[in-house]
Every structure is written in structure tokens, then in C-alpha cells.
Tab-separated table of C-alpha atoms in Angstrom:
chain	number	residue	atom	x	y	z
K	1	MET	CA	-21.241	-9.649	28.741
K	2	ASP	CA	-17.605	-9.632	27.648
K	3	TYR	CA	-17.406	-6.026	26.495
K	4	GLN	CA	-13.794	-6.386	25.392
K	5	SER	CA	-14.712	-9.082	22.861
K	6	LEU	CA	-17.811	-7.127	21.850
K	7	THR	CA	-15.763	-3.999	21.176
K	8	ASP	CA	-13.105	-5.924	19.273
K	9	THR	CA	-15.761	-7.585	17.111
K	10	ALA	CA	-17.524	-4.312	16.350
K	11	VAL	CA	-14.215	-2.682	15.446
K	12	LEU	CA	-13.392	-5.634	13.188
K	13	ALA	CA	-16.648	-5.078	11.309
K	14	GLY	CA	-15.856	-1.376	10.857
K	15	GLU	CA	-12.280	-2.147	9.854
K	16	ILE	CA	-13.371	-4.519	7.081
K	17	MET	CA	-15.839	-1.958	5.757
K	18	LEU	CA	-13.364	0.923	5.829
K	19	LYS	CA	-10.638	-1.137	4.139
K	20	ASN	CA	-13.078	-1.848	1.322
K	21	ASN	CA	-13.972	1.833	0.783
K	22	ALA	CA	-17.224	2.141	2.712
K	23	GLU	CA	-18.308	5.615	3.790
K	24	THR	CA	-17.061	6.627	7.231
K	25	TYR	CA	-20.557	7.368	8.535
K	26	ARG	CA	-21.656	3.863	7.506
K	27	CYS	CA	-18.747	2.355	9.450
K	28	GLU	CA	-19.646	4.434	12.512
K	29	GLU	CA	-23.299	3.375	12.335
K	30	THR	CA	-22.416	-0.312	12.008
K	31	ILE	CA	-20.033	-0.217	14.987
K	32	THR	CA	-22.483	1.761	17.118
K	33	HIS	CA	-25.437	-0.510	16.312
K	34	MET	CA	-23.432	-3.631	17.200
K	35	LEU	CA	-22.349	-2.144	20.524
K	36	GLU	CA	-25.779	-0.808	21.430
K	37	ALA	CA	-27.363	-4.190	20.659
K	38	GLN	CA	-25.755	-5.474	23.891
K	39	LYS	CA	-26.698	-2.295	25.775
K	40	PRO	CA	-23.456	-1.040	27.312
K	41	GLY	CA	-23.752	2.105	29.380
K	42	ARG	CA	-22.181	4.204	26.653
K	43	ALA	CA	-20.739	3.506	23.198
K	44	GLU	CA	-18.881	5.981	21.002
K	45	ALA	CA	-17.283	5.411	17.591
K	46	VAL	CA	-15.178	7.861	15.616
K	47	VAL	CA	-14.125	6.766	12.125
K	48	LEU	CA	-11.771	8.674	9.844
K	49	THR	CA	-10.413	7.609	6.477
K	50	THR	CA	-7.261	6.162	8.074
K	51	SER	CA	-8.270	5.257	11.632
K	52	ILE	CA	-11.006	3.937	13.924
K	53	VAL	CA	-11.430	4.860	17.591
K	54	VAL	CA	-14.138	3.108	19.634
K	55	THR	CA	-14.930	3.393	23.339
K	56	ALA	CA	-17.434	1.349	25.352
K	57	SER	CA	-18.191	1.783	29.053
K	58	ASP	CA	-20.610	0.632	31.708
K	59	ARG	CA	-21.199	1.316	35.391
K	60	ASP	CA	-19.462	-1.840	36.606
K	61	MET	CA	-16.315	-1.623	34.455
K	62	HIS	CA	-13.587	0.716	33.315
K	63	PRO	CA	-13.977	2.207	29.817
K	64	ILE	CA	-12.630	0.079	26.973
K	65	THR	CA	-10.981	1.860	24.058
K	66	VAL	CA	-9.869	0.185	20.828
K	67	VAL	CA	-7.894	1.951	18.095
K	68	ARG	CA	-7.249	0.655	14.582
K	69	ARG	CA	-4.930	2.229	11.996
K	70	ILE	CA	-6.010	1.701	8.392
K	71	LYS	CA	-3.070	1.867	5.998
K	72	ASN	CA	-4.409	0.208	2.848
K	73	ARG	CA	-7.816	0.468	1.200
K	74	ASP	CA	-9.390	-1.204	-1.794
K	75	THR	CA	-12.888	-1.326	-3.273
K	76	ASN	CA	-14.983	-4.428	-2.624
K	77	LEU	CA	-18.692	-3.702	-2.325
K	78	ASN	CA	-19.493	-7.374	-1.736
K	79	ARG	CA	-17.562	-7.386	1.549
K	80	ILE	CA	-19.336	-4.214	2.665
K	81	CYS	CA	-22.695	-5.838	1.914
K	82	ARG	CA	-21.690	-9.037	3.739
K	83	VAL	CA	-20.604	-7.145	6.857
K	84	ASN	CA	-23.863	-5.167	6.853
K	85	GLU	CA	-25.815	-8.409	6.704
K	86	ILE	CA	-23.804	-10.002	9.526
K	87	SER	CA	-24.180	-6.927	11.762
K	88	ARG	CA	-27.951	-6.880	11.225
K	89	ARG	CA	-28.228	-10.557	12.131
K	90	PHE	CA	-26.152	-9.956	15.254
K	91	CYS	CA	-28.277	-6.986	16.304
K	92	ALA	CA	-31.436	-9.051	15.738
K	93	GLY	CA	-30.087	-11.808	17.998
K	94	ALA	CA	-29.712	-14.394	15.220
K	95	LEU	CA	-25.951	-14.695	15.806
K	96	THR	CA	-23.934	-15.007	18.984
K	97	LEU	CA	-20.852	-12.877	19.537
K	98	ASN	CA	-18.479	-15.752	18.718
K	99	GLU	CA	-20.395	-16.667	15.569
K	100	THR	CA	-20.354	-13.047	14.466
K	101	ARG	CA	-16.607	-12.778	14.934
K	102	GLU	CA	-15.980	-16.018	13.042
K	103	GLU	CA	-18.107	-14.880	10.104
K	104	LEU	CA	-16.380	-11.491	10.005
K	105	ILE	CA	-12.955	-13.168	9.977
K	106	SER	CA	-14.160	-15.413	7.149
K	107	VAL	CA	-15.308	-12.381	5.143
K	108	SER	CA	-11.989	-10.595	5.673
K	109	ARG	CA	-10.005	-13.598	4.422
K	110	GLU	CA	-12.080	-14.735	1.486
K	111	ARG	CA	-10.862	-14.044	-2.036
K	112	ILE	CA	-13.714	-13.570	-4.482
K	113	TYR	CA	-11.679	-13.108	-7.638
K	114	ARG	CA	-8.293	-14.553	-8.496
K	115	PRO	CA	-5.554	-12.168	-9.693
K	116	TYR	CA	-5.603	-13.491	-13.260
K	117	LEU	CA	-9.348	-12.771	-13.530
K	118	VAL	CA	-8.909	-9.226	-12.202
K	119	ASN	CA	-6.096	-8.595	-14.676
K	120	LEU	CA	-8.163	-10.027	-17.528
K	121	CYS	CA	-11.042	-7.710	-16.617
K	122	LEU	CA	-8.688	-4.703	-16.675
K	123	VAL	CA	-7.714	-5.580	-20.253
K	124	MET	CA	-11.348	-6.111	-21.273
K	125	VAL	CA	-12.404	-2.808	-19.717
K	126	SER	CA	-9.738	-1.010	-21.756
K	127	ILE	CA	-11.028	-2.616	-24.956
K	128	PHE	CA	-14.712	-1.979	-24.272
K	129	TYR	CA	-14.183	1.648	-23.255
K	130	THR	CA	-12.278	2.176	-26.507
K	131	MET	CA	-15.274	0.799	-28.394
K	132	LEU	CA	-17.632	2.946	-26.336
K	133	LEU	CA	-15.649	6.087	-27.186
K	134	GLY	CA	-15.829	5.310	-30.893
K	135	GLY	CA	-12.533	3.543	-31.509
K	136	ASN	CA	-12.024	1.086	-34.353
K	137	ALA	CA	-10.549	-2.425	-34.295
K	138	ILE	CA	-6.964	-1.156	-34.495
K	139	ASP	CA	-7.616	1.186	-31.558
K	140	CYS	CA	-9.000	-1.752	-29.566
K	141	LEU	CA	-5.888	-3.782	-30.343
K	142	ASN	CA	-3.676	-0.945	-29.112
K	143	ALA	CA	-5.852	-0.561	-26.009
K	144	ALA	CA	-5.509	-4.297	-25.315
K	145	VAL	CA	-1.715	-4.016	-25.350
K	146	CYS	CA	-1.866	-1.003	-23.024
K	147	GLY	CA	-4.345	-2.863	-20.801
K	148	VAL	CA	-1.967	-5.799	-20.459
K	149	LEU	CA	0.813	-3.399	-19.452
K	150	MET	CA	-1.463	-1.663	-16.934
K	151	ALA	CA	-2.567	-4.985	-15.394
K	152	ALA	CA	1.029	-6.200	-15.111
K	153	MET	CA	2.243	-2.973	-13.505
K	154	THR	CA	-0.749	-2.812	-11.143
K	155	TYR	CA	-0.144	-6.374	-9.968
K	156	GLY	CA	3.608	-5.888	-9.689
K	157	GLY	CA	3.245	-2.557	-7.878
K	158	SER	CA	0.923	-4.073	-5.280
K	159	ARG	CA	3.294	-6.991	-4.733
K	160	ILE	CA	6.347	-4.815	-4.075
K	161	GLY	CA	4.373	-2.320	-1.977
K	162	LEU	CA	4.572	0.825	-4.118
K	163	ARG	CA	2.640	3.757	-2.714
K	164	PRO	CA	-0.526	4.571	-4.706
K	165	PHE	CA	0.711	7.943	-6.008
K	166	ILE	CA	3.981	6.519	-7.373
K	167	ARG	CA	2.236	3.441	-8.768
K	168	ASP	CA	-0.454	5.439	-10.590
K	169	PHE	CA	2.126	7.922	-11.886
K	170	CYS	CA	4.328	5.171	-13.332
K	171	ILE	CA	1.394	3.250	-14.816
K	172	CYS	CA	-0.021	6.298	-16.613
K	173	ALA	CA	3.382	7.297	-17.965
K	174	ALA	CA	3.912	3.753	-19.258
K	175	ILE	CA	0.425	3.677	-20.821
K	176	ALA	CA	1.069	6.903	-22.729
K	177	VAL	CA	4.447	5.681	-24.004
K	178	CYS	CA	3.019	2.259	-24.909
K	179	ALA	CA	0.066	3.748	-26.823
K	180	CYS	CA	2.353	6.062	-28.794
K	181	ALA	CA	4.908	3.325	-29.453
K	182	VAL	CA	2.335	0.810	-30.702
K	183	GLY	CA	0.610	3.489	-32.787
K	184	ARG	CA	3.940	4.587	-34.235
K	185	PHE	CA	4.643	1.201	-35.803
K	186	LEU	CA	1.125	0.378	-36.996
K	187	PRO	CA	0.488	0.956	-40.721
K	188	VAL	CA	-2.745	2.879	-40.087
K	189	THR	CA	-3.653	5.960	-38.087
K	190	VAL	CA	-4.824	5.332	-34.516
K	191	HIS	CA	-6.737	7.561	-32.112
K	192	LEU	CA	-4.269	7.876	-29.261
K	193	ASP	CA	-6.519	10.140	-27.206
K	194	LEU	CA	-9.280	7.493	-27.124
K	195	ILE	CA	-6.825	4.720	-26.326
K	196	ILE	CA	-5.146	6.542	-23.439
K	197	ILE	CA	-8.453	7.722	-21.948
K	198	ALA	CA	-10.059	4.271	-22.241
K	199	THR	CA	-7.095	2.476	-20.677
K	200	MET	CA	-7.003	4.868	-17.722
K	201	MET	CA	-10.726	4.580	-16.939
K	202	PRO	CA	-10.287	1.793	-14.324
K	203	MET	CA	-7.920	4.120	-12.439
K	204	MET	CA	-10.339	7.045	-12.167
K	205	PRO	CA	-11.136	7.989	-8.520
K	206	GLY	CA	-14.904	7.716	-8.915
K	207	VAL	CA	-15.498	5.892	-5.617
K	208	ALA	CA	-13.421	8.464	-3.696
K	209	VAL	CA	-15.430	11.351	-5.164
K	210	THR	CA	-18.749	9.623	-4.420
K	211	ASN	CA	-17.773	8.819	-0.829
K	212	ALA	CA	-16.462	12.366	-0.350
K	213	ALA	CA	-19.846	13.757	-1.370
K	214	ARG	CA	-21.790	11.330	0.819
K	215	ASP	CA	-19.606	11.898	3.895
K	216	THR	CA	-19.844	15.662	3.421
K	217	LEU	CA	-23.637	15.536	3.082
K	218	GLN	CA	-23.747	13.504	6.297
K	219	GLY	CA	-21.902	16.338	8.064
K	220	ASP	CA	-18.572	14.497	8.353
K	221	TYR	CA	-16.527	17.279	6.801
K	222	MET	CA	-13.129	15.962	7.903
K	223	SER	CA	-13.557	12.588	6.202
K	224	GLY	CA	-15.297	14.170	3.220
K	225	GLY	CA	-12.441	16.628	2.755
K	226	ALA	CA	-9.852	13.871	3.147
K	227	ARG	CA	-11.526	11.733	0.489
K	228	MET	CA	-11.779	14.706	-1.853
K	229	LEU	CA	-8.066	15.332	-1.356
K	230	GLU	CA	-7.437	11.645	-2.055
K	231	ALA	CA	-9.332	11.930	-5.345
K	232	PHE	CA	-7.396	15.090	-6.261
K	233	VAL	CA	-4.023	13.446	-5.556
K	234	LYS	CA	-4.984	10.401	-7.637
K	235	ALA	CA	-6.122	12.622	-10.514
K	236	LEU	CA	-2.876	14.592	-10.215
K	237	ALA	CA	-0.816	11.395	-10.439
K	238	ILE	CA	-2.735	10.370	-13.558
K	239	ALA	CA	-2.303	13.768	-15.217
K	240	LEU	CA	1.405	14.018	-14.398
K	241	GLY	CA	2.024	10.451	-15.549
K	242	VAL	CA	0.318	10.961	-18.901
K	243	GLY	CA	2.098	14.292	-19.355
K	244	LEU	CA	5.478	12.684	-18.704
K	245	GLY	CA	4.704	9.807	-21.072
K	246	LEU	CA	3.687	12.149	-23.886
K	247	GLY	CA	6.787	14.239	-23.229
K	248	ILE	CA	8.993	11.162	-23.573
K	249	CYS	CA	7.258	10.326	-26.858
K	250	GLY	CA	7.969	13.850	-28.052
K	251	LEU	CA	11.670	13.306	-27.440
K	252	PHE	CA	11.537	10.446	-29.950
K	253	GLY	CA	9.861	12.625	-32.551
K	254	TRP	CA	6.411	11.053	-32.161
K	255	GLU	CA	4.629	14.320	-31.379
K	256	VAL	CA	2.981	14.380	-34.816
K	257	LEU	CA	0.998	11.293	-33.821
K	258	LEU	CA	-0.434	12.734	-30.607
């Protein structure tokens, strides 16, 4: 058995899962199961929110250690599900090591949704959340404008490589200013609180909070605490951004509309 290729393949599976916001204990279990399926003498996997360390050893070889640094994460539950399925098939003997690696590479490269569809969904989410919170047609129109701005800034921020905190801060400030500006020039009264809340809903750190709770309940307190801190920082960026945006609107004398 080529344990170097086996370790690299197992780490690739964990890397794809972690980059798509899987729980750290799930990544560890997947890596460990794939290694133990080929029965090395010893297999250890340590997964944190930003790194993976895996070691495999046997009596007739020196220990093999692979380290991966995870710098960017997104949420894609379909990729997590696909990797789980591939790892189970590999452990059951339905896939060879080379076939497993090829399928994992295919999963990591595939694009399920095109950027224009993602941006369109961000706008639609803003509109539907406004309706859900009790907004009227004018509120939905304002939310659509803010949703377009959010989608454009999210796409542009990812293309130029803005860090998440700065990107979220700028987007929320722009949303607050946009909602106030559009509401200021409409002939009817709008519910700015509903519009701002609804537009920001896609940015809420719900997945980070859920994963923090699950990792903590699994006894992985370091990863659970890190994810909770991640959720807090994201919420802080949102709050500071909205506060700055409303403050800018106040400078223009729009505070009576807030």
C-alpha cells in the first residue's frame, strides 16, 4: 500500500469538507475512517478550524505527516455530502485509491451555481425576508435595491480578496445608507428597520454558531470556541457597519426616517 498517496487522499477529503464549513469532528472522522480502511499501524488526525494535521505509520515505514493550512472557507453542504459518500464507498472497497482521489478532485473543482444565480438569490432572499417580516410592496422594492448592492459588493469583495471582517463591515454600512437614501426620496413612508434586517439575513453567522455548538458538544472545545469567536466577530462587523451607515445618514439629516 502506498501510504503517502493514501494520506494525501484522506487529507484532501478533510480539506474539502473543512473549506465548505463541515464540523471539525466530522472531518477528523472521515480522514480517520479512510486511513483505517487500509489498516496502517497507526493513524491520527487533528483538525482545527484553520488547519489539518494527519500522521500515518506502520512497522515497515517511517511515519508520514501531512499538514494543510485552510485560509478560506465557504458553505456548501452538497460538497460535504458528496465527500461523505465517496469516503464511504472507499471504505467499503467500492472505489480504488486512484478513483477516490479523482472523484475528490472533481468535487473540489465543480461549480454548482454560477455567480449570477447566487447574486440573484441574494436579491430574492432580501425581498422574501422583507415580506416575511411584514413589509409592504414599497419595502420590498427598497430591499431589492439594497439586495442588488449587497450582491455586487459581495462579488466584488471576493474578487479583490477583501478580508471577511472588512467586507462585511463595508457591505452593512452601504446597506444602511442605501436603505435610508432610497426611503428618503420615496413619496411614502418605508419601514427601514425591516428592510435593513431582511437584507442582512444572508450574512448572519448561523452556520458558525451551529458548528460551534456541535463541536463543543463533541468535546472539541478549541474548535468550538474558535467558531464561536468567528460568529462573534462577524456579528460585530455587521453591527458596526450598520451603526456607521445610520450615523452617516444622520449627518445628512435623515435621522427622522430611522
